[in-house]
Coordinates of N, CA, C and O in Angstrom, one line a residue:
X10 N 11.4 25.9 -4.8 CA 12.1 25.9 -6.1 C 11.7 27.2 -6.8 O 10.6 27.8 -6.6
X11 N 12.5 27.5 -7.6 CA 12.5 28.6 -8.5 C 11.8 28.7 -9.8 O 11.7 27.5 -10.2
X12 N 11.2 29.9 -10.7 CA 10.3 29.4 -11.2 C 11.5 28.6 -13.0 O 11.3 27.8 -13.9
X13 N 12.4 29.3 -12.6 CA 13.4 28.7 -13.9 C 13.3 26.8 -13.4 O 13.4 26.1 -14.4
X14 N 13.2 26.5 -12.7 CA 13.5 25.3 -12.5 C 12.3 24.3 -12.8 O 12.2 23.3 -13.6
X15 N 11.4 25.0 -11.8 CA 9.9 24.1 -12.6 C 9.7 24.0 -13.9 O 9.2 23.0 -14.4
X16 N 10.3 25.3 -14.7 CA 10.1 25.1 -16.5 C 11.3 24.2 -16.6 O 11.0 23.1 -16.9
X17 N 11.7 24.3 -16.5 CA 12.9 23.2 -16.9 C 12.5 21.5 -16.6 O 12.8 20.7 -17.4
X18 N 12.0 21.2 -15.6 CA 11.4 20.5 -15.0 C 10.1 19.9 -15.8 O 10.0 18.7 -16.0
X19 N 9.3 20.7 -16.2 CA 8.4 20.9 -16.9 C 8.4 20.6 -18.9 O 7.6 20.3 -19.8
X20 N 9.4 21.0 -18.7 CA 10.6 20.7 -20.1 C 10.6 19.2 -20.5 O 10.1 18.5 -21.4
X21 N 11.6 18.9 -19.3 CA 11.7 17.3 -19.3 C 10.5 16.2 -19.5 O 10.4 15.2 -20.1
X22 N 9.8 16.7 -18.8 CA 8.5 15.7 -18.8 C 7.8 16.0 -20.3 O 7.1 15.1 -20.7
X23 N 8.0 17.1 -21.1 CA 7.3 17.5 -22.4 C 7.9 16.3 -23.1 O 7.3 15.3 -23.6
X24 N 9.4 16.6 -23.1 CA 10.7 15.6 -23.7 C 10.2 14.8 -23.6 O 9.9 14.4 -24.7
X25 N 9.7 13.7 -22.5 CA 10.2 12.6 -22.0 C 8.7 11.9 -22.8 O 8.7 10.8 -23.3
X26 N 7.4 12.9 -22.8 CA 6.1 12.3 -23.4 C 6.6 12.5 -25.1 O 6.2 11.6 -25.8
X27 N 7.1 13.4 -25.5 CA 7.7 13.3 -26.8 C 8.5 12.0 -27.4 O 8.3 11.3 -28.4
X28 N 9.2 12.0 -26.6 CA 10.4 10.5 -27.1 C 9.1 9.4 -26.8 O 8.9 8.8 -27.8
X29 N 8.5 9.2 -25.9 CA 7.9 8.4 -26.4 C 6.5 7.9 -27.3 O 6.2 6.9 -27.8
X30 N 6.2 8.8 -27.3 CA 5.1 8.9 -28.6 C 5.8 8.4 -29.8 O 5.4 7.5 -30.6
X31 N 7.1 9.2 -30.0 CA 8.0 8.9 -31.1 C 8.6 7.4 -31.4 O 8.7 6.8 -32.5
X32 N 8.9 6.9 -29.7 CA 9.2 5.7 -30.1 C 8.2 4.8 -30.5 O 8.5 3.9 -31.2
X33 N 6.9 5.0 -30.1 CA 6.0 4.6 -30.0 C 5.6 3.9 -31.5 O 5.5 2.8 -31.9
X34 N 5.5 5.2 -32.1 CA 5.5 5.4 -33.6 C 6.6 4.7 -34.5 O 6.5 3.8 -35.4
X35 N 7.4 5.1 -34.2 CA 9.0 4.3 -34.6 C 9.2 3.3 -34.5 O 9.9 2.7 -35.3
X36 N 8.8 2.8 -33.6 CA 9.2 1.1 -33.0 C 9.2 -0.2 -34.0 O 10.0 -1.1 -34.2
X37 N 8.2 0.0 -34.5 CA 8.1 -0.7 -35.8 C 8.9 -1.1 -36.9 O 9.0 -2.2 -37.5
X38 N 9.7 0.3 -37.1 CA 10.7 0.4 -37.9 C 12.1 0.3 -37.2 O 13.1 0.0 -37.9
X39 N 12.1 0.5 -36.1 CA 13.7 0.1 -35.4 C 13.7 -1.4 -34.4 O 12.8 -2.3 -34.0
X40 N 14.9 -1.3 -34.2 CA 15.1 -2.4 -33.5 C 15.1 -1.9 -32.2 O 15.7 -0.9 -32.0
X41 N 14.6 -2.4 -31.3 CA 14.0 -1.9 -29.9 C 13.2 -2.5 -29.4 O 12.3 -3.2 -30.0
X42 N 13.4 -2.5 -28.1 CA 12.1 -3.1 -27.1 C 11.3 -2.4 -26.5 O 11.6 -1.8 -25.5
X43 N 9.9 -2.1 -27.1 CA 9.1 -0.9 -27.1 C 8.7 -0.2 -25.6 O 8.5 0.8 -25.1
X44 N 8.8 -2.3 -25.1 CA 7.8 -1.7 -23.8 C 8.9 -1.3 -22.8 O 8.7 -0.4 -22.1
X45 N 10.3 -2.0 -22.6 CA 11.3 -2.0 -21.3 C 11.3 -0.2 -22.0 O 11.0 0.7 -21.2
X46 N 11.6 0.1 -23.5 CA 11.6 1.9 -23.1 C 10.8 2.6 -23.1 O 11.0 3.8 -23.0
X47 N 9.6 1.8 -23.2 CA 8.2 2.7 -23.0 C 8.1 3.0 -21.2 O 7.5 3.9 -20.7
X48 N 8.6 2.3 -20.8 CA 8.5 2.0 -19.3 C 9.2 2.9 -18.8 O 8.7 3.7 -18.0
X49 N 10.8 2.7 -19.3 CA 12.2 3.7 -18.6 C 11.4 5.3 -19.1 O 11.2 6.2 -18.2
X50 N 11.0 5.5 -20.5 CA 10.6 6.7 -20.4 C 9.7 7.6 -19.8 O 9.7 8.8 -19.8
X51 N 8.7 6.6 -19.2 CA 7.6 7.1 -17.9 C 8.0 6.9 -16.8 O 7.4 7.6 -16.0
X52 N 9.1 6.0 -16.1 CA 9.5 6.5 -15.0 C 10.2 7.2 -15.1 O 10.2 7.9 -14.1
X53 N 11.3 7.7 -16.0 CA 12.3 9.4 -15.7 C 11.0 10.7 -16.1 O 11.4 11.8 -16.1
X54 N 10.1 10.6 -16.3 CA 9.5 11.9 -16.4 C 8.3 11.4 -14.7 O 7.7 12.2 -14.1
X55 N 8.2 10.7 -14.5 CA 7.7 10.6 -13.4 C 8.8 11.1 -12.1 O 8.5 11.7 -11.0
X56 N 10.0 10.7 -12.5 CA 11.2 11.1 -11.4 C 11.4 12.4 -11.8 O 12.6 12.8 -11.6
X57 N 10.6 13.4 -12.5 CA 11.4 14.7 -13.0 C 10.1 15.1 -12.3 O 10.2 15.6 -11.3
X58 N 8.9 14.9 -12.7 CA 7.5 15.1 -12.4 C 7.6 15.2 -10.7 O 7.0 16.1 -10.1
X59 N 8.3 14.4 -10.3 CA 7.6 14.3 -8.8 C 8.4 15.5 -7.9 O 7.9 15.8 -6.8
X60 N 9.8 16.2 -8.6 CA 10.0 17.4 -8.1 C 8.9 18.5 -7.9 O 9.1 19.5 -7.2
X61 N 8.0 18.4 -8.4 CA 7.4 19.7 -8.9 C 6.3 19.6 -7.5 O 5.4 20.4 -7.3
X62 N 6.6 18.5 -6.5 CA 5.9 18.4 -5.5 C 6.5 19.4 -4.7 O 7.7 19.6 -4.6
X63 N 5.5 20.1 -4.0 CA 6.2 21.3 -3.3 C 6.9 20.3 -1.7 O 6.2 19.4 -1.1
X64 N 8.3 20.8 -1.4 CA 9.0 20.2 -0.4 C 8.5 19.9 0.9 O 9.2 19.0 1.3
X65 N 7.7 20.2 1.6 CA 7.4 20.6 2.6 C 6.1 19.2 3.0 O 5.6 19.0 4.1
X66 N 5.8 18.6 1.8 CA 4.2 17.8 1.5 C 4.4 16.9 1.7 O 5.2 16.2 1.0
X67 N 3.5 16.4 3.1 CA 3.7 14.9 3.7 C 2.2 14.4 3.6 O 1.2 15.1 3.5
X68 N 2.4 13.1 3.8 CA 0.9 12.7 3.6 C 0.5 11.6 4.9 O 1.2 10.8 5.4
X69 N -0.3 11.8 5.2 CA -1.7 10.9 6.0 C -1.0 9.6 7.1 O -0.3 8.9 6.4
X70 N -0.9 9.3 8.1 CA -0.5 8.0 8.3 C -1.5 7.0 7.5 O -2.7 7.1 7.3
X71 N -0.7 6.0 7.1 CA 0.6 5.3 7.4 C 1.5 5.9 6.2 O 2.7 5.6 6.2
X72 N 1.0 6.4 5.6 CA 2.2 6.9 4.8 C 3.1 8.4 4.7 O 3.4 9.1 3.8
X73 N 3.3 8.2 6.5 CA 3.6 9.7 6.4 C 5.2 9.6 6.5 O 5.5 10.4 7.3
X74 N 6.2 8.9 6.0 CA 7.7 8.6 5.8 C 7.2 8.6 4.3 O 8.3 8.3 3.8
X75 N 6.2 8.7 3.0 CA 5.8 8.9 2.0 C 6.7 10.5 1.8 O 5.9 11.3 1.4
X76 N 7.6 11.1 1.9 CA 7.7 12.8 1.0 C 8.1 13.0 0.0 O 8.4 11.9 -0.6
X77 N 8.4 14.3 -0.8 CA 8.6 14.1 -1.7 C 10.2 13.5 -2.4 O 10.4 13.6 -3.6
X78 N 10.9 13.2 -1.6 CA 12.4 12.5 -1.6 C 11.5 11.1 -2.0 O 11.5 10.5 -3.0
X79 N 10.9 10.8 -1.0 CA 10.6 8.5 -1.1 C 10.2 8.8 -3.2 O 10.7 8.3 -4.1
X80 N 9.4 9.7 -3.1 CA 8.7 9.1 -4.4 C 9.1 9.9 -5.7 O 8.7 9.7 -6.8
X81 N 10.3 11.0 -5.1 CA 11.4 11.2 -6.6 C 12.3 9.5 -6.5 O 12.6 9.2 -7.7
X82 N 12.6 8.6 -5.6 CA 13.5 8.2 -4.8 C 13.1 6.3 -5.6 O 13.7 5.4 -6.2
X83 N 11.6 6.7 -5.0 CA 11.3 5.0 -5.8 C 10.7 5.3 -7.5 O 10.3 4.2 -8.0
X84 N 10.8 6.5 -8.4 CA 10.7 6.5 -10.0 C 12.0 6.4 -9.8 O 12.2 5.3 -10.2
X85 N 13.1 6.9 -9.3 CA 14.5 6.4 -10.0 C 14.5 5.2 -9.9 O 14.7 4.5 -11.0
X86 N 14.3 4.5 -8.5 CA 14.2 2.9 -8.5 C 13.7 2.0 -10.0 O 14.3 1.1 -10.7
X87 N 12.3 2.6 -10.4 CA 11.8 2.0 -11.5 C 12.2 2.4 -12.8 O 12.0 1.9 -13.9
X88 N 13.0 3.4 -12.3 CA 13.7 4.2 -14.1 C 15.0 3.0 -14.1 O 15.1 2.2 -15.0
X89 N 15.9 2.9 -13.1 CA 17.3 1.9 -13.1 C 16.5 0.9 -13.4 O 16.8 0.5 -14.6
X90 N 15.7 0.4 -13.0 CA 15.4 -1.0 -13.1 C 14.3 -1.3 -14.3 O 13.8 -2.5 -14.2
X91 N 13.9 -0.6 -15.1 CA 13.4 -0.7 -16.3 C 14.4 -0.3 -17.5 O 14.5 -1.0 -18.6
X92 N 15.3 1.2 -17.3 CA 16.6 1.2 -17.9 C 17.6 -0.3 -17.7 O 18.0 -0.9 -18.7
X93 N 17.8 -0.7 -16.7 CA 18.2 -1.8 -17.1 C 17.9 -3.5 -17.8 O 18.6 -4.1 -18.6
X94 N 16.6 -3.8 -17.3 CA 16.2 -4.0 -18.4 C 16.4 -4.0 -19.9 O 16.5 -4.8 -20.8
X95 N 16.4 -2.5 -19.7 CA 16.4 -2.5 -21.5 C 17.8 -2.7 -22.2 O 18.2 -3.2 -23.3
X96 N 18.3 -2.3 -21.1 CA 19.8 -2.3 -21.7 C 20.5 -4.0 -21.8 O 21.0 -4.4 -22.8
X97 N 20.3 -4.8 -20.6 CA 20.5 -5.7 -20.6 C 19.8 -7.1 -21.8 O 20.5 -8.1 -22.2
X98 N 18.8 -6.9 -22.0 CA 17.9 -7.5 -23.2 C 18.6 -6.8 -24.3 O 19.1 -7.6 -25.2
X99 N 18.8 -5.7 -24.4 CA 19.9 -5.6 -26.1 C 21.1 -6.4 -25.8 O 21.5 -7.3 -26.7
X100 N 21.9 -6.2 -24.7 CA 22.9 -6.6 -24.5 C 23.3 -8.3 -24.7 O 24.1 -8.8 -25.5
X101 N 22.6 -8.8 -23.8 CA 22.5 -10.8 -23.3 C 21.8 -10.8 -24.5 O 22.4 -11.5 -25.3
X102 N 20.5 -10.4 -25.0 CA 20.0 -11.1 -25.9 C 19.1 -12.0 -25.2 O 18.7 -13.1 -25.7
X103 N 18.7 -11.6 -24.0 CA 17.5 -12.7 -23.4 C 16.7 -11.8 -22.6 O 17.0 -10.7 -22.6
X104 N 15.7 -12.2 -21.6 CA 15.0 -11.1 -20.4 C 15.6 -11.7 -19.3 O 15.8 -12.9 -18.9
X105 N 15.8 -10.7 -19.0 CA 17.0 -10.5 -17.8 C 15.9 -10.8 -16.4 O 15.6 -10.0 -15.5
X106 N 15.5 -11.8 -16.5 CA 14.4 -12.5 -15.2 C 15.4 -11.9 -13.6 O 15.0 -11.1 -12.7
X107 N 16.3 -12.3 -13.6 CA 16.9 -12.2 -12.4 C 17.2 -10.2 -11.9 O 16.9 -9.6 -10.8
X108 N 17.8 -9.7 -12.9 CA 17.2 -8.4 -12.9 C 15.9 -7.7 -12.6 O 15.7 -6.5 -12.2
X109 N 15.2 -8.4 -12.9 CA 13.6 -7.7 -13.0 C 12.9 -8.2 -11.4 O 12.1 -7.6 -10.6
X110 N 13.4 -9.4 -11.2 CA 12.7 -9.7 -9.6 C 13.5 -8.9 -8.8 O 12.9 -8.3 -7.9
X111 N 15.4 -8.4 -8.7 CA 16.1 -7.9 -7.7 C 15.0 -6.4 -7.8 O 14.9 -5.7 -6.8
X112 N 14.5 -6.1 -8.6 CA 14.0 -4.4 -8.7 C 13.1 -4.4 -8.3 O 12.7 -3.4 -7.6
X113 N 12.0 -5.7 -8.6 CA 10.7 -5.7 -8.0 C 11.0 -5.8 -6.5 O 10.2 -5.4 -5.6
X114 N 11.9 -6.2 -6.3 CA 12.2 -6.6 -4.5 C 12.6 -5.4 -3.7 O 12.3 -5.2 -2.5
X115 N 13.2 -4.9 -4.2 CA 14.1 -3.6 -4.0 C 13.1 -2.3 -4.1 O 13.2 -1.4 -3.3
X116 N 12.2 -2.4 -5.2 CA 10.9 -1.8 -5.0 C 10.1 -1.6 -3.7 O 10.0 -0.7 -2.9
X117 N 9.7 -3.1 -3.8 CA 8.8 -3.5 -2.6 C 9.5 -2.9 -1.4 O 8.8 -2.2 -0.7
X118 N 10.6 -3.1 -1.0 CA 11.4 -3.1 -0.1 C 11.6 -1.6 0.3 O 11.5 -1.1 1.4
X119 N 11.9 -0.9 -1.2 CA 11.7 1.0 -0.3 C 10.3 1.6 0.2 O 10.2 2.7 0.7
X120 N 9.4 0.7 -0.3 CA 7.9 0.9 0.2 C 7.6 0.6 1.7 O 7.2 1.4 2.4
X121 N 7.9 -0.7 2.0 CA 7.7 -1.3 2.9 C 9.0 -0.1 4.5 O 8.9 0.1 5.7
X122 N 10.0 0.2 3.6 CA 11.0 0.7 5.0 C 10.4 2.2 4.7 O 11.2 2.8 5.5
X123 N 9.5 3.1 4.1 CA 9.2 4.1 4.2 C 7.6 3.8 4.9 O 7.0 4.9 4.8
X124 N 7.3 3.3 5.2 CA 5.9 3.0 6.0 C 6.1 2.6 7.2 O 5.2 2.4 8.0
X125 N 7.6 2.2 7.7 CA 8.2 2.2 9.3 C 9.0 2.9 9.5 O 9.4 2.9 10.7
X126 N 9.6 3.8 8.7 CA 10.5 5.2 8.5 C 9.8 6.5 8.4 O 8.8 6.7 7.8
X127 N 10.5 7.6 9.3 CA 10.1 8.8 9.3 C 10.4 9.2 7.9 O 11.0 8.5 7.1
X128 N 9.9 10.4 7.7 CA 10.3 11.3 6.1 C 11.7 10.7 6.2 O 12.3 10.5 7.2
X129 N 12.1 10.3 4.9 CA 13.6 10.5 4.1 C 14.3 11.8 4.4 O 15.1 12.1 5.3
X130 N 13.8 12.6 3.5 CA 14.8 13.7 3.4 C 15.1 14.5 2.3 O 15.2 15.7 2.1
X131 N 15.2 12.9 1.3 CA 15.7 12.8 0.3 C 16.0 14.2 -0.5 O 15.0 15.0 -0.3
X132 N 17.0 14.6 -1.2 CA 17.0 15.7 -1.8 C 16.9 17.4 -1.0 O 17.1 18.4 -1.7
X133 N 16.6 17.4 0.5 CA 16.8 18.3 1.1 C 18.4 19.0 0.9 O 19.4 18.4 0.5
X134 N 18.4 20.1 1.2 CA 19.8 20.2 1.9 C 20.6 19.6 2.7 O 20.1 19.3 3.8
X135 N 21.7 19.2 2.4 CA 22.7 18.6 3.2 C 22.5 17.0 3.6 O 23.3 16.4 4.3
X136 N 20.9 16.2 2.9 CA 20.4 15.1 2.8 C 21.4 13.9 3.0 O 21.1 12.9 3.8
X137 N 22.6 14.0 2.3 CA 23.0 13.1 2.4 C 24.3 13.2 3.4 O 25.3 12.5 3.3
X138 N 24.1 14.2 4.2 CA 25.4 14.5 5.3 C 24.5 13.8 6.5 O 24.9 12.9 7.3
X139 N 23.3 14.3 6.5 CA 22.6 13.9 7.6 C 21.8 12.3 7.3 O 21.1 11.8 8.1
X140 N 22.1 11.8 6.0 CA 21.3 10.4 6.0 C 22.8 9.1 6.4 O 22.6 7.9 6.2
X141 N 24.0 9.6 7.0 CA 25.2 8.8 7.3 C 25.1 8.9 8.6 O 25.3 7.9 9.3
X142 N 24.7 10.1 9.2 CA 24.8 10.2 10.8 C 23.7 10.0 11.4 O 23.8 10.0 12.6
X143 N 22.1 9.7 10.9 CA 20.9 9.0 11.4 C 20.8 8.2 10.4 O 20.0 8.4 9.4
X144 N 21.4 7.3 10.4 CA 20.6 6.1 9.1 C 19.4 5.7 9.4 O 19.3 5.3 10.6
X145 N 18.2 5.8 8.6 CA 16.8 5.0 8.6 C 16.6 3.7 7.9 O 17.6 3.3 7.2
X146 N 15.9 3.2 7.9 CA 16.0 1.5 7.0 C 15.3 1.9 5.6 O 15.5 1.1 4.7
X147 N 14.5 3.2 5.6 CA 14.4 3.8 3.9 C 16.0 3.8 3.5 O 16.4 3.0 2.8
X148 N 16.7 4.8 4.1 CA 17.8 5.3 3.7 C 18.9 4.4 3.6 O 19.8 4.6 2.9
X149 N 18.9 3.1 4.4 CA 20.1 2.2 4.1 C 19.3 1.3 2.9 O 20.1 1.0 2.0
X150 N 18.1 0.8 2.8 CA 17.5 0.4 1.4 C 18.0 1.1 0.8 O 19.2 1.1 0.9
X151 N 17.4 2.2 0.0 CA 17.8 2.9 -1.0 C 19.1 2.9 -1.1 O 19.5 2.1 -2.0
X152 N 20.0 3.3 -0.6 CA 21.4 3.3 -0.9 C 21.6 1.6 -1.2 O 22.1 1.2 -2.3
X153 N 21.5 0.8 -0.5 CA 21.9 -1.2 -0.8 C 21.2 -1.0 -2.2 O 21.8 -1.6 -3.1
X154 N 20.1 -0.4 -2.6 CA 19.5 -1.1 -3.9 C 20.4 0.2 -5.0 O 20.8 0.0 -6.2
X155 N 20.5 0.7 -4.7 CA 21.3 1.8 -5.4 C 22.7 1.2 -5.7 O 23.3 1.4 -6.8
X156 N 23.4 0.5 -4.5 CA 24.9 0.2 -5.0 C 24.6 -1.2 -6.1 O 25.0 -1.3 -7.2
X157 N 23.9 -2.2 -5.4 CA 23.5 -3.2 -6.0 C 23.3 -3.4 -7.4 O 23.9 -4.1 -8.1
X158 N 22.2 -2.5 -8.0 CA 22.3 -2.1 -9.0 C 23.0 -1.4 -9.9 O 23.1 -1.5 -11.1
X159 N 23.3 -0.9 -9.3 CA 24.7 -0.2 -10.4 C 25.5 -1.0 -10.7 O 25.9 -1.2 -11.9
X160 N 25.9 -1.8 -9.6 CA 27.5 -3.1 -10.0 C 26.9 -4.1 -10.9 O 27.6 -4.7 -11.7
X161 N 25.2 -4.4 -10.8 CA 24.9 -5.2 -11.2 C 24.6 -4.9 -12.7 O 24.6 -5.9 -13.4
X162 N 24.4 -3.7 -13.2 CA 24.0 -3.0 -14.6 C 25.4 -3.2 -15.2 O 25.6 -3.7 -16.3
X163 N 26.6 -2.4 -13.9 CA 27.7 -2.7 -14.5 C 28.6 -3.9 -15.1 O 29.2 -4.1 -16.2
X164 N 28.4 -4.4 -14.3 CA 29.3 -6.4 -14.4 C 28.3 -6.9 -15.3 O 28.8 -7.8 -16.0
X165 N 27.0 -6.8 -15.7 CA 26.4 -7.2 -17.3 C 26.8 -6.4 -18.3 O 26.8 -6.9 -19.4
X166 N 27.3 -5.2 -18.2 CA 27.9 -4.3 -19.4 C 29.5 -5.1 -19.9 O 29.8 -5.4 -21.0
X167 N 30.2 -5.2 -18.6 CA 31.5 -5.8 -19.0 C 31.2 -7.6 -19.6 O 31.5 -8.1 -20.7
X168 N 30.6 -7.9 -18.6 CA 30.1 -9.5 -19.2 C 30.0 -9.3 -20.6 O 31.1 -9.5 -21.2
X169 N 29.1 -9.0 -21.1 CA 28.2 -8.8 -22.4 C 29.3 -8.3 -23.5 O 29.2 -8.5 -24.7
X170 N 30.6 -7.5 -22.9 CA 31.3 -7.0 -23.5 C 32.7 -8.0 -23.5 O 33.5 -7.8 -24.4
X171 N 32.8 -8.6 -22.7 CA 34.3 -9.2 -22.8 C 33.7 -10.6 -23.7 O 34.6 -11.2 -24.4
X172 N 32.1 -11.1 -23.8 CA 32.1 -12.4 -24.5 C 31.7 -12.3 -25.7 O 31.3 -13.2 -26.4
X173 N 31.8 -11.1 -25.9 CA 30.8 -10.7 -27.7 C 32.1 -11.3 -28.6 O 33.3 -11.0 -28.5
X174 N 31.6 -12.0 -29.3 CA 32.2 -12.4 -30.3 C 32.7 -11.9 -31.9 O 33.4 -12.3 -32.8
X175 N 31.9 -10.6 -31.6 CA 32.1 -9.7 -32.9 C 32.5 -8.6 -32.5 O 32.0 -8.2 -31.5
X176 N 33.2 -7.8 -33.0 CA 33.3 -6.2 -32.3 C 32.1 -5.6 -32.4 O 31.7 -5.2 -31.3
X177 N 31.3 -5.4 -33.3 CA 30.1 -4.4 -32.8 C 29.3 -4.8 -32.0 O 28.5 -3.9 -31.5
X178 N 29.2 -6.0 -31.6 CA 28.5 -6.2 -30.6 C 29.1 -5.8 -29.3 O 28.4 -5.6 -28.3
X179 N 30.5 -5.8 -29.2 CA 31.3 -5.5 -28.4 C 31.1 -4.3 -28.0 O 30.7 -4.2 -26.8
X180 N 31.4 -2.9 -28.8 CA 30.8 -1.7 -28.9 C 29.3 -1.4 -28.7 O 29.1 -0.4 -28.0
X181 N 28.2 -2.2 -29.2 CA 26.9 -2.0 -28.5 C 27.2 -2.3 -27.0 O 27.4 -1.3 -26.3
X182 N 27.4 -3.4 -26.4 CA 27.7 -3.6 -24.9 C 28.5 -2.4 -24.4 O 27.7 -2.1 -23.5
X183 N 29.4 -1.5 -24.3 CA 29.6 -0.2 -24.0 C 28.8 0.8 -24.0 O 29.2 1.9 -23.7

């Protein structure tokens, strides 16, 4: 990577420790769930952080399917599934139990298929031309927990939205 990119990179994670201090501070006074976005805001600066791993850096058996794709790969894991969370708890108005175990599982699960999986790839060139024509069980995880979650973030946004009984609550669920 380029050196414009690391600062940029570098940027994000300043951002990302900023918003939360701030919320930190703030919370008090707003309506919010401190910890679901104390959480989302340290895993996206961990998934911005973990670029700055130089490409090439593999690690030790057993965790040498560990590069730096698995662990940009599992903070997004924990950013969707702590972003959801949060979103879903404003939304339903309850903790989204069923949510939080598919993520913890889905977690577990890209851990477990990257410790019998060669390197990912993840984020290489052409990554995802070559992750359809050699599928790994990292790479079909990740993508299953990636579709899963999204439809599943999505169909609680419409839920939440077709049953709200008020319009603004209707407009928060959007």
């Amino acid at each position: 990577m380029d050196m414009l990119t690391n600062a940029v990179i570098v940027i994000s994670g300043v951002l990302h420790a900023s918003l939360l201090i701030y919320a930190q501070l703030r919370g008090s006074a707003e309506r919010t769930e401190r910890l679901w976005l104390a959480l989302a805001l340290i895993s996206g600066a961990l998934a911005a952080l973990a670029l700055l791993v130089p490409a090439g850096t593999l690690f030790a058996a057993p965790f040498s399917g560990m590069d730096r794709g698995f662990w940009v790969m599992l903070a997004l894991a924990a950013l969707l599934t702590t972003f959801g969370a949060l979103v879903m708890r404003d939304m339903l108005n309850q903790i989204p139990r069923v949510w939080l175990i598919g993520g913890g599982v889905w977690i577990v699960a890209l851990v477990i298929a990257a410790l019998v999986s060669p390197p990912s790839g993840f984020g290489a060139a052409d990554w995802l031309l070559s992750a359809f024509n050699t599928p790994t069980a990292l790479v079909i995880v990740a993508f299953l927990g990636l579709l899963l979650m999204s439809l599943g973030l999505l169909g609680a946004a419409f839920y939440a939205f077709y049953n709200a009984a008020l319009p603004e609550v209707a407009n928060r669920a959007l």
